[in-house]
Coordinates of C-alpha atoms and ligand atoms in Angstrom, one line a residue:
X137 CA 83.9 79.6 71.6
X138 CA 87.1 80.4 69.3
X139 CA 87.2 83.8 69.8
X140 CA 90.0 85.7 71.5
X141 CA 89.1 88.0 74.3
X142 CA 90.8 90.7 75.8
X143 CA 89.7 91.2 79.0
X144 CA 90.7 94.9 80.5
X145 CA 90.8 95.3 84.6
X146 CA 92.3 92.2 87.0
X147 CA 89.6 92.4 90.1
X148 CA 87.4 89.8 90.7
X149 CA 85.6 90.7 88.1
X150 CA 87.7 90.6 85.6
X151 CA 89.3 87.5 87.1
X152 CA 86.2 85.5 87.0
X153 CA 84.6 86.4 83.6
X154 CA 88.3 85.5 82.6
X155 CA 88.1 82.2 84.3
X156 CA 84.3 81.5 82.9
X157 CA 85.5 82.8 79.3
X158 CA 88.6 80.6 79.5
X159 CA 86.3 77.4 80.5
X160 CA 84.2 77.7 77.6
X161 CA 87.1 78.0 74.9
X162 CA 88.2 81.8 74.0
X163 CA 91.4 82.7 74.0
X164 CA 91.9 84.8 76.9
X165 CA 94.2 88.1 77.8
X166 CA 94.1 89.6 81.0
X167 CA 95.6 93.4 81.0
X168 CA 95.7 95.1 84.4
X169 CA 97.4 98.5 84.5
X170 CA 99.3 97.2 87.9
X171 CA 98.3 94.3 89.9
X172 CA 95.4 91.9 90.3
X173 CA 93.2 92.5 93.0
X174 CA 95.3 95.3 94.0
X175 CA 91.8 98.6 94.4
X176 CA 88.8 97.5 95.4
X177 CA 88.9 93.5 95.3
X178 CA 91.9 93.0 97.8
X179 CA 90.0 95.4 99.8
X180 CA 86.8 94.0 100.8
X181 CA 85.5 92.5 103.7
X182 CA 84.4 89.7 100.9
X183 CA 80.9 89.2 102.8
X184 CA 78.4 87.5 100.6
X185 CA 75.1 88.8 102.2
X186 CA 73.0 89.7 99.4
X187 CA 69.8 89.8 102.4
X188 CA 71.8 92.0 104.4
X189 CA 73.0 94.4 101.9
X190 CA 69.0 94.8 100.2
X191 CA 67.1 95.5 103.0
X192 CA 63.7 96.5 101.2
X193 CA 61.4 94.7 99.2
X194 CA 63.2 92.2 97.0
X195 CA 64.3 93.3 93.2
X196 CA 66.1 92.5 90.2
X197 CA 69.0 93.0 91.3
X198 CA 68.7 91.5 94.7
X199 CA 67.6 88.4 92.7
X200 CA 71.0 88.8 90.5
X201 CA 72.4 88.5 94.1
X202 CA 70.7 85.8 95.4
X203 CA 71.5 84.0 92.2
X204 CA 75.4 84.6 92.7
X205 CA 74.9 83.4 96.1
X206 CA 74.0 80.0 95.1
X207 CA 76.8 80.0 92.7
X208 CA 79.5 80.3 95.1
X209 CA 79.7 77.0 96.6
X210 CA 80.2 75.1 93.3
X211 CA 82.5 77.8 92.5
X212 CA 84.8 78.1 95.1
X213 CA 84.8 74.7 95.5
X214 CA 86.3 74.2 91.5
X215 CA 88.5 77.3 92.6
X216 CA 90.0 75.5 95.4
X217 CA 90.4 72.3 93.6
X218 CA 92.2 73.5 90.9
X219 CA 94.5 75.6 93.0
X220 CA 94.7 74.2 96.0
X221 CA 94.5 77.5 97.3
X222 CA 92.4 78.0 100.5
X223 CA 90.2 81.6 101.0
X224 CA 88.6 80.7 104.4
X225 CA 85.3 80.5 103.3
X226 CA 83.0 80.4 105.9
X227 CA 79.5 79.5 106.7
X228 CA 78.4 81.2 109.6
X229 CA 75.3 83.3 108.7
X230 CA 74.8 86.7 109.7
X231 CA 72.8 88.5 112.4
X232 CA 71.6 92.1 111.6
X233 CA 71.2 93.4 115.1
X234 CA 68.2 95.8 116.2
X235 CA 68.6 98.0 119.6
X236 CA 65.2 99.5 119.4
X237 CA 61.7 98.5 119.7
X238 CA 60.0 100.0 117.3
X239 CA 62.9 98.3 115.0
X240 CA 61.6 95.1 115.7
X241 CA 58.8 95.5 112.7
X242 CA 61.0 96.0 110.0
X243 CA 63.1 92.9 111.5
X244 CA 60.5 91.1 111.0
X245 CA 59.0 92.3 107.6
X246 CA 62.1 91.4 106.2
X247 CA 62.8 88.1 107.9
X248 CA 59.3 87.4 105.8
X249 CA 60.7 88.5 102.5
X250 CA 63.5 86.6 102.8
X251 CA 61.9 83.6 103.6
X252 CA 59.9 83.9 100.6
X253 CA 63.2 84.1 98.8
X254 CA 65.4 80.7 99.7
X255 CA 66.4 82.0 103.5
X256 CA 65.3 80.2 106.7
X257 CA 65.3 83.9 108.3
X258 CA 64.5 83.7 111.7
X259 CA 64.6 86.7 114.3
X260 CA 66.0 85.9 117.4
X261 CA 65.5 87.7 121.0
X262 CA 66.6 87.9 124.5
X263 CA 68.6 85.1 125.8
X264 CA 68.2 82.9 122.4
X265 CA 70.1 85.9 120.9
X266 CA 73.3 86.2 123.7
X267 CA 73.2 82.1 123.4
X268 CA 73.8 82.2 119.5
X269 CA 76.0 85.4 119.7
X270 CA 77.4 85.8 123.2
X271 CA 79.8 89.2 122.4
X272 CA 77.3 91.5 121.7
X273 CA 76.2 94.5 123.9
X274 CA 72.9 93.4 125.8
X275 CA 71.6 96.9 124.6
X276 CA 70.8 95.0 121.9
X277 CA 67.1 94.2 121.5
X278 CA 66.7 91.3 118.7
X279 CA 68.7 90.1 115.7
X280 CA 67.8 89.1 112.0
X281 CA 69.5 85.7 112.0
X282 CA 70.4 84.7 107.8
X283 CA 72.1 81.4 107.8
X284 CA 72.5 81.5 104.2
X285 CA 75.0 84.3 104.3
X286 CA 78.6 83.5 104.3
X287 CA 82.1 85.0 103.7
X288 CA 85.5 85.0 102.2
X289 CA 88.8 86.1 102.5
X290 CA 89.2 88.0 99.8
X291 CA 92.5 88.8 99.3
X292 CA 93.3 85.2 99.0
X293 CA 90.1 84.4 97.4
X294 CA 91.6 87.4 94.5
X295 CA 95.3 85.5 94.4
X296 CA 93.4 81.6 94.0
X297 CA 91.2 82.9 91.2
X298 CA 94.6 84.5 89.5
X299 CA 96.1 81.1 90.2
X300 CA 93.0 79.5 88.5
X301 CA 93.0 81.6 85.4
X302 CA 96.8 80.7 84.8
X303 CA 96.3 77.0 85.3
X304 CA 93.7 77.0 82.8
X305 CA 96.1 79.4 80.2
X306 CA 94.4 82.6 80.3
X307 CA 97.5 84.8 79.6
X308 CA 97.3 87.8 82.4
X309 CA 99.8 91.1 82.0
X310 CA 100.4 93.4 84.8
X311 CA 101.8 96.3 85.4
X312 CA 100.6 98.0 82.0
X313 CA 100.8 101.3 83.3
X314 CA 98.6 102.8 80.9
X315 CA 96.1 101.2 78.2
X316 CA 94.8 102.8 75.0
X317 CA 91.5 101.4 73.4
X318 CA 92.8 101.9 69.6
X319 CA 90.7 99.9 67.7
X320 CA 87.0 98.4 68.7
X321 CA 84.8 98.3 65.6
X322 CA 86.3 95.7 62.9
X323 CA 88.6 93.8 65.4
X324 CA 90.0 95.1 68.7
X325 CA 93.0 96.5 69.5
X326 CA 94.6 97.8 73.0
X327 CA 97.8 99.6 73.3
X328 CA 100.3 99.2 76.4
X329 CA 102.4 102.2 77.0
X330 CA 105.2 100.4 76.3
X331 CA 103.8 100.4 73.1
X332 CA 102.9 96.4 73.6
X333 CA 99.7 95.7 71.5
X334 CA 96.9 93.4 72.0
X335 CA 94.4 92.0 69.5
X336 CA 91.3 90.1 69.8
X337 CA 87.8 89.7 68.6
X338 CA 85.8 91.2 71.7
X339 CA 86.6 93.3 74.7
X340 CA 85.6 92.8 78.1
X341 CA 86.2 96.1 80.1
X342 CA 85.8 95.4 84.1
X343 CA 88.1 98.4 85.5
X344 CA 85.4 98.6 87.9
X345 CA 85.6 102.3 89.4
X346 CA 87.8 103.4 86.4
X347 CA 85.0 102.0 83.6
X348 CA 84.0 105.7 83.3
X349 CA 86.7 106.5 81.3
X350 CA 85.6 104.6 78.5
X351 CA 82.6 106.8 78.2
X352 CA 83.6 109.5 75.3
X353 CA 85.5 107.0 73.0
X354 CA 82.9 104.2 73.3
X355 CA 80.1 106.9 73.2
X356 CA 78.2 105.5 75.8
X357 CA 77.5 107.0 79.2
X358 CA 79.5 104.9 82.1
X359 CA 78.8 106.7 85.4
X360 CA 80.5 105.1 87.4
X361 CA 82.5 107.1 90.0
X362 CA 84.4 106.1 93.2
X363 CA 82.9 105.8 96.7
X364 CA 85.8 105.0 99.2
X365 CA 85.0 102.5 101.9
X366 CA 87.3 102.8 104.7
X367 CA 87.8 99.5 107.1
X368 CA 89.8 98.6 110.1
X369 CA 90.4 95.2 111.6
X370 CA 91.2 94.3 115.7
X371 CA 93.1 91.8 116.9
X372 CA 91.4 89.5 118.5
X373 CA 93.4 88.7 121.3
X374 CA 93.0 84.8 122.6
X375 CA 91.0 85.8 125.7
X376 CA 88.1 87.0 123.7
X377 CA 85.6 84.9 122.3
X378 CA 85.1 85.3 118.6
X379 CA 81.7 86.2 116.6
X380 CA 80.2 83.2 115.8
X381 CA 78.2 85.4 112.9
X382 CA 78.9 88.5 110.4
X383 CA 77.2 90.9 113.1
X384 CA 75.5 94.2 110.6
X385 CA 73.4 97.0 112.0
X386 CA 72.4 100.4 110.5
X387 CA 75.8 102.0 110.9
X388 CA 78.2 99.2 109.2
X389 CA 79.0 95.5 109.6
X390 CA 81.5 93.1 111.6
X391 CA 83.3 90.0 110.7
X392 CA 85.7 87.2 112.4
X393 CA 88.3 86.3 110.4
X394 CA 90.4 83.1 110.2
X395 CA 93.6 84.8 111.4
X396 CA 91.9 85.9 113.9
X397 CA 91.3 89.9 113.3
X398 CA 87.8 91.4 113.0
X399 CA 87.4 93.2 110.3
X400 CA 84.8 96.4 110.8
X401 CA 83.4 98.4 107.8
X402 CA 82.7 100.5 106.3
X403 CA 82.3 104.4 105.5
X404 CA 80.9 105.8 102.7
X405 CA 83.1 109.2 101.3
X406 CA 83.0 110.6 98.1
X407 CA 87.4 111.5 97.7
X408 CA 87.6 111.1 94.3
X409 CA 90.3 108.4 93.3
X410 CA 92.1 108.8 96.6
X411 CA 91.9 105.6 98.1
X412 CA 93.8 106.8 101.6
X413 CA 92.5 106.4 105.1
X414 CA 91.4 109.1 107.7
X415 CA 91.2 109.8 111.2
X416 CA 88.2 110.8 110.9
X417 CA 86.9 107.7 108.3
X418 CA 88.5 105.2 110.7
X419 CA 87.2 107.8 114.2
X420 CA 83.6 106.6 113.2
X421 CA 83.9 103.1 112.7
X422 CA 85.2 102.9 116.4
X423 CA 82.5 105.3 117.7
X424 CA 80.2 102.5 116.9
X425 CA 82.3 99.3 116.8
X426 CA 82.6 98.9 120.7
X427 CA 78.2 100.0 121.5
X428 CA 78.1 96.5 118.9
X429 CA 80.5 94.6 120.7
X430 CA 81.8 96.1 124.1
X431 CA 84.7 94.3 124.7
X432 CA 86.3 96.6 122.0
X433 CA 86.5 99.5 124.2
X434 CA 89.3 101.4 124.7
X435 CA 90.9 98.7 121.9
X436 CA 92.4 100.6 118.7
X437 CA 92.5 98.8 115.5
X438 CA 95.6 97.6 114.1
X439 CA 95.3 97.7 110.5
X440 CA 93.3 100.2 108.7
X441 CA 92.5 100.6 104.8
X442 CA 90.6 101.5 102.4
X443 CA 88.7 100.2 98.7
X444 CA 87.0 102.4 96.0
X445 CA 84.0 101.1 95.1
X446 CA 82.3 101.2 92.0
X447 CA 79.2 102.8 91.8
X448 CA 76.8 103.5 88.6
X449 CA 74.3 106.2 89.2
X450 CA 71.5 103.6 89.9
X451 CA 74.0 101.9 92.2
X452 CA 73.6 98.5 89.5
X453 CA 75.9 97.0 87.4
X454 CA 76.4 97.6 84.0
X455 CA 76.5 94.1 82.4
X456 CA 76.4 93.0 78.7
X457 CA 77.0 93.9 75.1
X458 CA 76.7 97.9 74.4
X459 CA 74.3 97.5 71.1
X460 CA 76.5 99.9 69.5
X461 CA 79.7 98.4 69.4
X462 CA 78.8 94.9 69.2
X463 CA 82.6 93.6 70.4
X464 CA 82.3 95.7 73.2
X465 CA 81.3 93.9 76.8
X466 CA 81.2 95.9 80.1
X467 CA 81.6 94.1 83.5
X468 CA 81.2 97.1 85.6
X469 CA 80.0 99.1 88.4
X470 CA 79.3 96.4 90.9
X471 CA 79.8 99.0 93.8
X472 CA 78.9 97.4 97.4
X473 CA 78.6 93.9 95.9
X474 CA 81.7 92.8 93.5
X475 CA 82.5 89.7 95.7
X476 CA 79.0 88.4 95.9
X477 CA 78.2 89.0 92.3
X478 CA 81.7 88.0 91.0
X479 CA 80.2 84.4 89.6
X480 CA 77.1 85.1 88.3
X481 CA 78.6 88.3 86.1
X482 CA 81.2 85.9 85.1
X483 CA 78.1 83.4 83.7
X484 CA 76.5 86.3 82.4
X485 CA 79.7 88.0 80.0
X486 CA 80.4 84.4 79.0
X487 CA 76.6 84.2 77.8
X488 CA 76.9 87.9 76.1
X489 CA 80.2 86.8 74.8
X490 CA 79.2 83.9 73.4
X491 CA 76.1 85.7 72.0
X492 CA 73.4 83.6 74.1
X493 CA 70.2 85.9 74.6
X494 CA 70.2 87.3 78.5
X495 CA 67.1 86.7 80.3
X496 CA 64.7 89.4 80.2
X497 CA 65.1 90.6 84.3
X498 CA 68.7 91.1 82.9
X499 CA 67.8 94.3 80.9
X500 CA 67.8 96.2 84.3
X501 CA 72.1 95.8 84.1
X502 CA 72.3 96.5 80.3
X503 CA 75.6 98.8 80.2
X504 CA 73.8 101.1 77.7
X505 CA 70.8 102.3 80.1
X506 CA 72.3 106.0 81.0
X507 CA 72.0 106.6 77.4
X508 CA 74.4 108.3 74.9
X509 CA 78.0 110.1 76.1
X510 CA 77.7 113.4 75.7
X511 CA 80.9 114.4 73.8
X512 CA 82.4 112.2 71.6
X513 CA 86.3 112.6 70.9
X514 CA 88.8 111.3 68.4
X515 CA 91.0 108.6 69.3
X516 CA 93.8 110.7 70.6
X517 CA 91.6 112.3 72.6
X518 CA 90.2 109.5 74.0
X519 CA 93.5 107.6 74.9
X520 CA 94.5 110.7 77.2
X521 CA 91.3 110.1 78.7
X522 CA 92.3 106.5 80.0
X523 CA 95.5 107.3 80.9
X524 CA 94.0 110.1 82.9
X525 CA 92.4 107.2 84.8
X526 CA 94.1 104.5 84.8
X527 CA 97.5 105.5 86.8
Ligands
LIG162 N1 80.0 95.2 100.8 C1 80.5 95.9 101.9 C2 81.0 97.3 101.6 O1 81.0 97.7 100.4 O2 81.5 98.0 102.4

């Protein structure tokens, strides 16, 4: 591929599609209005548990999941040798812990699903359960054990792939401030405030929860809005013993990192663009954190933060080419599952970018399924828009 791609928003999205675009021969620019991996990205808890996080019936876009899943070992594995870079990541399954009876069904209804779909699911009880994860409470009644699901440090997983994408000369800018969109139907053209411009033949727009704003000058309908996920790690002093497994049950999810902190997630608030933490965010996570694992009572978390998440109104991503502006890609809206599904959306923009059909299960992500936008406004208008958005 010769073309030259500009590729708006520097999360992992926008990392990795820059990466994958890179590989196959555009010319790449990365803009990012401040720094890479600096909202939601840096954020996460970077599970990769596509099981976990779909607990019904399995569809497409568990299946994009599962598919990005078993990407990730080939690609952090080229990640980390060209870098040199280590992300911890970890193979330690997960357990999705049950502290009722009549849970026990669904535990095992789903342990049959996944098995039909590449997991060696197994539910584990009683003693088999404190043997493979010795920390929890012994309320607990039975556990969904996923080996397949693993996890990464994201924050360094977000600086290697930056890394990557230099070594292999995609050009990145930060610390933009404020993009305008001035020119998307014969070539395409975005503006820096500082009144830097940037050409290129297609435009890849990944601002995850800040993709909306593209909605009246595109003309398309992006509704994707922010939900805040607020987190708090523990130090994990030496005298405890470490979870062996990402531990999830209905209120949120646990997981051991390297350093040595356990990271606990997540709420769910709408606060618009305010990505600040609250008492009362961070008050429920430790209501439930120590009934999960006891020896957290009476601890108080040490760190505390919070991510905005992208989410679309179907709570899917918005992946592809918009039929209407055909040098116009989105890589958006990947809400609870941006690490996971980081590889396969980067296979998947390369594909659209390079004009490759996308298989038919893809149409559920096409970025033009919420229709038209309502108002359309003239360029001017449109450029106060992004700023509006992009601080
Ligand atoms: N994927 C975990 C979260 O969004 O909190």
């Amino acid at each position: 591929m010769n073309d030259t791609i500009i590729v708006m928003g520097g999360g992992i999205i926008g990392l990795s599609c820059a990466l994958e675009l890179r590989r196959r021969g555009a010319e790449v620019r990365l803009l990012e209005t401040a720094s890479c991996g600096g909202q939601a990205s840096g954020a996460a808890a970077g599970m990769l548990a596509p099981y976990s996080e779909n607990l019904e019936a399995p569809d497409a876009f568990f299946m994009l999941c599962r598919e990005s899943l078993q990407l990730y070992p080939a690609w952090q594995q080229q990640i980390r040798e060209l870098t040199g870079m280590d992300f911890e990541y970890t193979a330690c399954g997960s357990l999705y812990v049950a502290y009722h009876e009549a849970d026990l069904l669904a535990l095992e209804s789903r342990m049959n699903w996944q098995r039909d779909y590449g997991s060696s699911a197994v539910v584990l009880q009683d003693q088999e359960l404190f043997d493979a994860e010795p920390g929890l409470s012994r309320k607990a009644i039975a556990a969904l054990l996923t080996p397949e699901e693993h996890h990464i440090y994201a924050p360094d997983f977000v600086k290697a792939l930056k890394a990557a994408c230099l070594q292999e000369g995609v050009r990145i800018h930060e610390h933009l401030d404020a993009l305008d969109l001035v020119e998307w139907k014969d070539r395409i053209e975005v503006r820096a405030r500082s009144g830097r411009a940037f050409t290129g033949d297609q435009l890849l727009v990944c601002t995850g929860a800040w993709a909306g704003a593209m909605s009246d000058l595109l003309g398309v309908r992006i509704p994707v809005q922010p939900i805040r996920g607020q987190i708090c790690a523990y130090a994990w002093g030496e005298n405890r013993t470490p979870l062996n497994h990402m531990v999830f049950c209905s209120q949120g999810y646990m997981v051991q990192k390297g350093n040595g902190t356990l990271v606990c997630g997540a709420s769910e608030d709408i606060a618009g663009f305010d990505s600040s933490v609250t008492e009362r965010g961070i008050r429920r996570l430790m209501q439930w954190n120590h009934k999960v694992v006891p020896v957290l009572e009476g601890l108080k978390p040490f760190h505390r933060w919070a991510g905005l998440r992208p989410s679309t109104l179907d709570g899917q991503p918005l992946i592809g080419r918009l039929p209407h502006a055909d040098r116009v890609l989105l890589a958006a809206g990947h809400y609870r599952n941006g690490i996971l599904l980081s590889p396969v959306t980067a296979m998947l923009a390369a594909d659209c970018a390079e004009g490759k059909p996308l298989p038919a299960w893809q149409q559920a992500f096409r970025p033009d399924r919420f229709g038209t936008a309502v108002t359309r406004v003239d360029a001017a208008g449109a450029a106060h828009a992004m700023r509006r958005s992009c601080p």
